[in-house]
C-alpha cells in the first residue's frame, strides 16, 4: 500500500487530471476547475496518489492522496513544507500561520488552555449553551441547521475558551464578523492570483477588518479587569491580556498586534469546523435509521442532560463523531507550500509549489476502509484504529501542527448530539440523496439546509 505513485506513469512530473483537451491551456483549465471544484478534484484523484493541476494564478498545484505522503509533509520531512501564503493573509501571525520558533513559543503558551482535563471541566457550560439554543426551537419547527450549529459553536467557543458568554440576541458584530472570514477561501477565488479583488475577497477584507475591531473590543473588556499573572489566566482573552500587561508578550511572540491575530485565528479555526462536524453528524443520524436507533437507545439511558461523567460512556455517540469526521471531514484538504525541490511518490515537485493533502480522498479510499462511502460508525469497534496506517484517518491533521482544539471539538460534538438527541429528533425532509455539501476552505453544509425538529 505504499504511496509510490499508484497507477501513475514513471514520468517525473505527476500526472495531470483527465482533461486531455484542455491541459495544455492553463486558463481554460482554471475556469473548469472553478466551475466544478469537487467533481474536478475527485476525477483527478481517482487513479493517482499524486496529481498536478494547472491553474492560471498560482500555476501548477499538487494534490497528495496517500497516508505516506501525509506523513512526509506533516512529520518526517516537515522542514521542506511550510504553511502557504493564504494562511498569513487570513490569520496574520496567529498560531495557524506562524512558523519556526515563533510558532513553537505560541503553541507552548496556549497549550495549557487546551489540556484535556481543563476542557472536560467545561462540560456543564457546553451543555448549558446547547440547551439555551435548543429552548428556542418549537416542536414541528423547521430550523436552518448549518446556521444553528454555526451560532452554537460560536456560543460554546466564547463561553469556554474565551471566558465570556455571548448574548443570544446580541453581540451581533461578533457573530457577523465571524461568519465572513472564510470568504477568503471560497473556491471561485482559489484558481486566481491573490491580488485579484474577487467579490469574495472584498467581503473577506471587510470581514477581517470587522473581526479585528471586535478582537480589540474583547481584549479591552478583559483589560479592565486583568488577571494578575499569565499563570492565573483561565481563558484565552485573559491570558493574552496578562501576557501583554506582564511585558512577557514580546518574548512570547504574542506582542501587541499579534494578540488580535490570535483572537481572529481561534474564532476562525474553532468555529466553522466544529459547527460543520455537528451539522453533518445530525445529517448522518437523520439519514441512517439503524444508527439513529442505537444512538437514541444510548442517550435514553442517561438520567438527565449529559455530564462530564457521561463523556467516557457515550460510546455510540463517540463513534458517530469519529465516523462523521471520516466521511465529512470539515478540513477536507490541508494546504502547504514546498520550501525546496522535493520528490514525492517518485514525482518531482518544484520549490514554491502549492500542495494540498487530500484528507477526504484518503479517508474514503477503499484500500483503507471497507465500503468507504457508507456511514458506518460500527466500523470503529473492531480494532480498525489499531490496524489503520498512520494518517489514513487525519481529520485533525498530524505531527507537531496537529489541531490544538481537537479535544474541545470532540467533547462539544458529543455533548451537543446527546443533549439534543435526548429530547428531539432532527428530520431531513428533502429526498435528495446527495449530502448538502458546500466546499470552501472548510467543508460546509449548504446554507439554508433545513431540518424539522420533532419532539421524541
Ligand atoms: C471538528 C473540528 C475541527 C477540525 C476538523 C479541525 C481541523 C484542523 C486541522 C486539520 C488542523 C491542521 C492544519 C494544518 O496542519 O495546516 C488544525 C489546526 C488548528 N486548529 Fe483545528 N479543527 C477543529 C476544531 C478546532 C477548535 C475547536 C479550535 C480552537 C478552539 C481549533 C484550533 C486550531 C488551531 C489554532 C490550529 C493550528 C495549530 C498549529 O498550527 O499549531 N480547531 N485544525
mmCIF file of C-alpha atoms in Angstrom, residues 1-245:
data_model
loop_
_atom_site.group_PDB
_atom_site.id
_atom_site.type_symbol
_atom_site.label_atom_id
_atom_site.label_comp_id
_atom_site.label_asym_id
_atom_site.label_seq_id
_atom_site.Cartn_x
_atom_site.Cartn_y
_atom_site.Cartn_z
ATOM 1 C CA UNK A 1 0.000 0.000 0.000
ATOM 2 C CA UNK A 2 2.994 2.283 -0.075
ATOM 3 C CA UNK A 3 2.246 5.627 -1.682
ATOM 4 C CA UNK A 4 4.604 5.324 -4.579
ATOM 5 C CA UNK A 5 2.678 6.902 -7.378
ATOM 6 C CA UNK A 6 -0.028 4.241 -7.586
ATOM 7 C CA UNK A 7 -1.217 3.656 -11.072
ATOM 8 C CA UNK A 8 0.942 6.575 -12.134
ATOM 9 C CA UNK A 9 3.301 6.503 -15.052
ATOM 10 C CA UNK A 10 7.009 6.645 -14.495
ATOM 11 C CA UNK A 11 7.428 10.221 -15.657
ATOM 12 C CA UNK A 12 8.989 12.711 -13.385
ATOM 13 C CA UNK A 13 6.139 15.252 -13.343
ATOM 14 C CA UNK A 14 2.950 13.942 -11.742
ATOM 15 C CA UNK A 15 0.010 13.166 -13.997
ATOM 16 C CA UNK A 16 -2.409 15.893 -14.938
ATOM 17 C CA UNK A 17 -6.091 15.240 -14.359
ATOM 18 C CA UNK A 18 -8.247 13.775 -17.119
ATOM 19 C CA UNK A 19 -8.940 16.855 -19.227
ATOM 20 C CA UNK A 20 -6.995 15.905 -22.347
ATOM 21 C CA UNK A 21 -8.305 18.732 -24.486
ATOM 22 C CA UNK A 22 -7.569 21.499 -22.004
ATOM 23 C CA UNK A 23 -4.493 20.561 -20.070
ATOM 24 C CA UNK A 24 -2.327 22.459 -22.451
ATOM 25 C CA UNK A 25 -4.123 25.678 -21.683
ATOM 26 C CA UNK A 26 -3.946 26.846 -18.081
ATOM 27 C CA UNK A 27 -6.671 29.458 -18.492
ATOM 28 C CA UNK A 28 -9.369 27.102 -19.795
ATOM 29 C CA UNK A 29 -8.299 24.586 -17.253
ATOM 30 C CA UNK A 30 -8.638 27.140 -14.449
ATOM 31 C CA UNK A 31 -12.147 28.055 -15.446
ATOM 32 C CA UNK A 32 -13.197 24.409 -15.498
ATOM 33 C CA UNK A 33 -11.786 23.985 -12.028
ATOM 34 C CA UNK A 34 -13.706 27.000 -10.793
ATOM 35 C CA UNK A 35 -16.976 25.638 -12.100
ATOM 36 C CA UNK A 36 -16.743 22.192 -10.576
ATOM 37 C CA UNK A 37 -14.299 22.060 -7.709
ATOM 38 C CA UNK A 38 -15.448 18.789 -6.170
ATOM 39 C CA UNK A 39 -16.015 16.818 -9.352
ATOM 40 C CA UNK A 40 -12.775 18.085 -10.755
ATOM 41 C CA UNK A 41 -10.732 17.052 -7.757
ATOM 42 C CA UNK A 42 -12.448 13.667 -7.488
ATOM 43 C CA UNK A 43 -11.758 12.793 -11.111
ATOM 44 C CA UNK A 44 -8.186 13.931 -10.779
ATOM 45 C CA UNK A 45 -7.510 11.804 -7.712
ATOM 46 C CA UNK A 46 -9.496 8.713 -8.679
ATOM 47 C CA UNK A 47 -6.484 6.883 -10.084
ATOM 48 C CA UNK A 48 -3.428 8.564 -8.623
ATOM 49 C CA UNK A 49 -1.841 9.358 -5.275
ATOM 50 C CA UNK A 50 -0.117 12.447 -6.659
ATOM 51 C CA UNK A 51 -1.651 14.736 -9.261
ATOM 52 C CA UNK A 52 -0.740 18.072 -10.679
ATOM 53 C CA UNK A 53 -3.401 20.649 -11.503
ATOM 54 C CA UNK A 54 -2.758 23.642 -13.724
ATOM 55 C CA UNK A 55 -4.106 26.943 -12.509
ATOM 56 C CA UNK A 56 -3.942 30.349 -14.069
ATOM 57 C CA UNK A 57 -2.985 32.225 -10.899
ATOM 58 C CA UNK A 58 -0.810 30.095 -8.677
ATOM 59 C CA UNK A 59 0.488 27.908 -11.540
ATOM 60 C CA UNK A 60 0.658 24.161 -11.030
ATOM 61 C CA UNK A 61 -0.633 22.899 -7.704
ATOM 62 C CA UNK A 62 -0.170 19.376 -6.361
ATOM 63 C CA UNK A 63 -2.621 17.083 -4.607
ATOM 64 C CA UNK A 64 -1.313 14.221 -2.475
ATOM 65 C CA UNK A 65 -3.686 11.412 -1.601
ATOM 66 C CA UNK A 66 -1.762 8.785 0.313
ATOM 67 C CA UNK A 67 -1.068 8.473 4.083
ATOM 68 C CA UNK A 68 2.662 8.016 3.402
ATOM 69 C CA UNK A 69 2.774 11.400 1.693
ATOM 70 C CA UNK A 70 0.857 12.994 4.576
ATOM 71 C CA UNK A 71 3.447 11.573 6.937
ATOM 72 C CA UNK A 72 6.261 13.093 4.906
ATOM 73 C CA UNK A 73 4.687 16.539 4.704
ATOM 74 C CA UNK A 74 3.451 16.729 8.291
ATOM 75 C CA UNK A 75 6.078 14.737 10.159
ATOM 76 C CA UNK A 76 9.165 13.111 8.707
ATOM 77 C CA UNK A 77 10.137 15.773 6.166
ATOM 78 C CA UNK A 78 8.159 18.720 7.533
ATOM 79 C CA UNK A 79 11.021 21.233 7.250
ATOM 80 C CA UNK A 80 10.564 21.018 3.462
ATOM 81 C CA UNK A 81 6.901 22.013 3.600
ATOM 82 C CA UNK A 82 5.785 25.331 5.019
ATOM 83 C CA UNK A 83 2.405 26.978 5.551
ATOM 84 C CA UNK A 84 1.173 28.726 2.407
ATOM 85 C CA UNK A 85 0.712 32.453 1.889
ATOM 86 C CA UNK A 86 -3.066 32.089 2.257
ATOM 87 C CA UNK A 87 -2.666 31.386 5.952
ATOM 88 C CA UNK A 88 -0.601 34.526 6.533
ATOM 89 C CA UNK A 89 -3.056 36.674 4.602
ATOM 90 C CA UNK A 90 -6.029 35.383 6.564
ATOM 91 C CA UNK A 91 -4.505 34.980 10.025
ATOM 92 C CA UNK A 92 -1.522 37.322 10.204
ATOM 93 C CA UNK A 93 0.866 35.656 12.609
ATOM 94 C CA UNK A 94 -1.584 33.758 14.802
ATOM 95 C CA UNK A 95 -0.974 30.117 15.729
ATOM 96 C CA UNK A 96 -2.361 28.632 12.497
ATOM 97 C CA UNK A 97 0.012 30.680 10.323
ATOM 98 C CA UNK A 98 3.153 31.294 12.436
ATOM 99 C CA UNK A 99 6.305 29.330 11.653
ATOM 100 C CA UNK A 100 9.522 28.203 13.370
ATOM 101 C CA UNK A 101 10.451 29.463 16.825
ATOM 102 C CA UNK A 102 7.589 31.945 16.889
ATOM 103 C CA UNK A 103 5.062 29.153 16.315
ATOM 104 C CA UNK A 104 6.705 26.896 18.942
ATOM 105 C CA UNK A 105 6.555 29.573 21.619
ATOM 106 C CA UNK A 106 2.938 30.429 20.846
ATOM 107 C CA UNK A 107 1.938 26.778 20.991
ATOM 108 C CA UNK A 108 3.667 26.355 24.381
ATOM 109 C CA UNK A 109 1.938 29.382 25.817
ATOM 110 C CA UNK A 110 -1.524 28.433 24.555
ATOM 111 C CA UNK A 111 -1.355 24.666 25.125
ATOM 112 C CA UNK A 112 -2.449 24.739 28.813
ATOM 113 C CA UNK A 113 -5.837 26.152 27.777
ATOM 114 C CA UNK A 114 -6.423 23.007 25.695
ATOM 115 C CA UNK A 115 -5.465 20.358 28.249
ATOM 116 C CA UNK A 116 -7.934 17.509 28.338
ATOM 117 C CA UNK A 117 -8.956 17.886 31.986
ATOM 118 C CA UNK A 118 -9.413 21.602 31.624
ATOM 119 C CA UNK A 119 -11.643 21.128 28.584
ATOM 120 C CA UNK A 120 -13.670 18.434 30.314
ATOM 121 C CA UNK A 121 -14.311 20.863 33.144
ATOM 122 C CA UNK A 122 -16.269 22.932 30.608
ATOM 123 C CA UNK A 123 -18.785 20.099 30.021
ATOM 124 C CA UNK A 124 -21.628 21.724 32.002
ATOM 125 C CA UNK A 125 -21.034 25.067 30.298
ATOM 126 C CA UNK A 126 -21.211 23.418 26.888
ATOM 127 C CA UNK A 127 -24.434 21.578 27.738
ATOM 128 C CA UNK A 128 -25.949 24.828 29.041
ATOM 129 C CA UNK A 129 -25.092 26.579 25.772
ATOM 130 C CA UNK A 130 -26.726 23.774 23.778
ATOM 131 C CA UNK A 131 -29.871 23.878 25.936
ATOM 132 C CA UNK A 132 -30.057 27.655 25.688
ATOM 133 C CA UNK A 133 -30.171 27.427 21.902
ATOM 134 C CA UNK A 134 -32.409 24.367 21.833
ATOM 135 C CA UNK A 135 -35.017 26.129 24.016
ATOM 136 C CA UNK A 136 -35.646 28.452 21.093
ATOM 137 C CA UNK A 137 -36.841 25.598 18.873
ATOM 138 C CA UNK A 138 -40.515 24.607 18.875
ATOM 139 C CA UNK A 139 -41.813 21.136 18.214
ATOM 140 C CA UNK A 140 -42.505 20.758 14.491
ATOM 141 C CA UNK A 141 -40.492 23.835 13.551
ATOM 142 C CA UNK A 142 -38.073 23.847 10.626
ATOM 143 C CA UNK A 143 -34.578 25.038 11.514
ATOM 144 C CA UNK A 144 -31.714 26.122 9.297
ATOM 145 C CA UNK A 145 -29.270 23.554 10.673
ATOM 146 C CA UNK A 146 -25.934 24.986 9.457
ATOM 147 C CA UNK A 147 -26.918 28.422 10.776
ATOM 148 C CA UNK A 148 -27.926 26.964 14.146
ATOM 149 C CA UNK A 149 -24.777 24.868 14.599
ATOM 150 C CA UNK A 150 -22.633 27.796 13.469
ATOM 151 C CA UNK A 151 -24.146 30.033 16.148
ATOM 152 C CA UNK A 152 -23.927 27.256 18.702
ATOM 153 C CA UNK A 153 -20.224 26.627 18.135
ATOM 154 C CA UNK A 154 -19.557 30.347 18.438
ATOM 155 C CA UNK A 155 -21.541 30.427 21.704
ATOM 156 C CA UNK A 156 -19.512 27.472 23.012
ATOM 157 C CA UNK A 157 -16.162 28.901 21.891
ATOM 158 C CA UNK A 158 -16.851 32.122 23.742
ATOM 159 C CA UNK A 159 -18.331 30.571 26.880
ATOM 160 C CA UNK A 160 -15.397 28.129 27.218
ATOM 161 C CA UNK A 161 -12.145 29.247 25.603
ATOM 162 C CA UNK A 162 -12.808 32.990 25.618
ATOM 163 C CA UNK A 163 -14.330 33.136 29.102
ATOM 164 C CA UNK A 164 -17.068 35.493 28.014
ATOM 165 C CA UNK A 165 -20.591 34.382 27.186
ATOM 166 C CA UNK A 166 -22.134 35.806 24.011
ATOM 167 C CA UNK A 167 -25.598 37.308 24.275
ATOM 168 C CA UNK A 168 -28.152 35.170 22.437
ATOM 169 C CA UNK A 169 -29.686 38.127 20.678
ATOM 170 C CA UNK A 170 -26.777 40.493 20.851
ATOM 171 C CA UNK A 171 -23.082 40.708 20.146
ATOM 172 C CA UNK A 172 -24.165 40.961 16.529
ATOM 173 C CA UNK A 173 -20.830 42.445 15.496
ATOM 174 C CA UNK A 174 -19.010 39.323 16.700
ATOM 175 C CA UNK A 175 -21.499 36.977 15.065
ATOM 176 C CA UNK A 176 -21.461 38.747 11.755
ATOM 177 C CA UNK A 177 -17.711 39.241 11.517
ATOM 178 C CA UNK A 178 -17.062 35.598 12.451
ATOM 179 C CA UNK A 179 -19.175 34.435 9.534
ATOM 180 C CA UNK A 180 -17.159 36.387 6.978
ATOM 181 C CA UNK A 181 -13.619 35.150 7.379
ATOM 182 C CA UNK A 182 -13.947 32.033 5.253
ATOM 183 C CA UNK A 183 -14.756 34.186 2.225
ATOM 184 C CA UNK A 184 -11.031 34.344 1.590
ATOM 185 C CA UNK A 185 -11.050 30.658 0.787
ATOM 186 C CA UNK A 186 -14.077 30.388 -1.496
ATOM 187 C CA UNK A 187 -13.311 28.046 -4.380
ATOM 188 C CA UNK A 188 -14.140 30.552 -7.091
ATOM 189 C CA UNK A 189 -11.232 32.703 -5.908
ATOM 190 C CA UNK A 190 -8.745 29.915 -5.470
ATOM 191 C CA UNK A 191 -7.538 29.491 -9.079
ATOM 192 C CA UNK A 192 -6.908 33.248 -9.369
ATOM 193 C CA UNK A 193 -3.792 35.113 -8.201
ATOM 194 C CA UNK A 194 -4.075 36.570 -4.694
ATOM 195 C CA UNK A 195 -4.082 40.158 -5.992
ATOM 196 C CA UNK A 196 -7.327 39.750 -7.976
ATOM 197 C CA UNK A 197 -10.031 41.507 -5.904
ATOM 198 C CA UNK A 198 -12.857 38.997 -6.411
ATOM 199 C CA UNK A 199 -16.168 39.839 -4.678
ATOM 200 C CA UNK A 200 -15.491 37.073 -2.146
ATOM 201 C CA UNK A 201 -12.085 38.588 -1.339
ATOM 202 C CA UNK A 202 -13.592 42.030 -0.865
ATOM 203 C CA UNK A 203 -16.131 40.525 1.531
ATOM 204 C CA UNK A 204 -13.295 38.761 3.307
ATOM 205 C CA UNK A 205 -11.341 42.018 3.659
ATOM 206 C CA UNK A 206 -14.372 43.776 5.165
ATOM 207 C CA UNK A 207 -14.983 40.806 7.475
ATOM 208 C CA UNK A 208 -11.387 40.724 8.637
ATOM 209 C CA UNK A 209 -11.406 44.445 9.409
ATOM 210 C CA UNK A 210 -14.561 43.997 11.417
ATOM 211 C CA UNK A 211 -13.249 40.950 13.227
ATOM 212 C CA UNK A 212 -10.076 42.780 14.174
ATOM 213 C CA UNK A 213 -12.137 45.612 15.628
ATOM 214 C CA UNK A 214 -14.144 43.033 17.544
ATOM 215 C CA UNK A 215 -10.933 41.435 18.827
ATOM 216 C CA UNK A 216 -9.784 44.847 20.085
ATOM 217 C CA UNK A 217 -13.098 45.351 21.883
ATOM 218 C CA UNK A 218 -12.937 41.931 23.555
ATOM 219 C CA UNK A 219 -9.351 42.466 24.672
ATOM 220 C CA UNK A 220 -10.189 45.928 26.015
ATOM 221 C CA UNK A 221 -13.075 44.442 28.044
ATOM 222 C CA UNK A 222 -10.723 41.948 29.687
ATOM 223 C CA UNK A 223 -8.054 44.588 30.220
ATOM 224 C CA UNK A 224 -10.470 46.424 32.513
ATOM 225 C CA UNK A 225 -10.162 43.515 34.928
ATOM 226 C CA UNK A 226 -6.990 41.571 34.111
ATOM 227 C CA UNK A 227 -5.639 38.524 35.999
ATOM 228 C CA UNK A 228 -2.506 39.390 37.966
ATOM 229 C CA UNK A 229 -0.202 36.963 36.109
ATOM 230 C CA UNK A 230 -0.450 34.805 32.984
ATOM 231 C CA UNK A 231 -0.481 31.752 35.265
ATOM 232 C CA UNK A 232 -3.741 32.989 36.861
ATOM 233 C CA UNK A 233 -5.444 33.352 33.498
ATOM 234 C CA UNK A 234 -8.284 30.914 32.956
ATOM 235 C CA UNK A 235 -9.236 31.725 29.389
ATOM 236 C CA UNK A 236 -7.689 32.887 26.142
ATOM 237 C CA UNK A 237 -8.573 36.578 26.372
ATOM 238 C CA UNK A 238 -7.326 36.852 29.969
ATOM 239 C CA UNK A 239 -4.137 35.021 29.061
ATOM 240 C CA UNK A 240 -3.404 37.322 26.145
ATOM 241 C CA UNK A 241 -4.105 40.437 28.202
ATOM 242 C CA UNK A 242 -1.987 39.142 31.103
ATOM 243 C CA UNK A 243 0.913 38.449 28.753
ATOM 244 C CA UNK A 244 0.711 41.966 27.460
ATOM 245 C CA UNK A 245 0.435 43.530 30.924
#
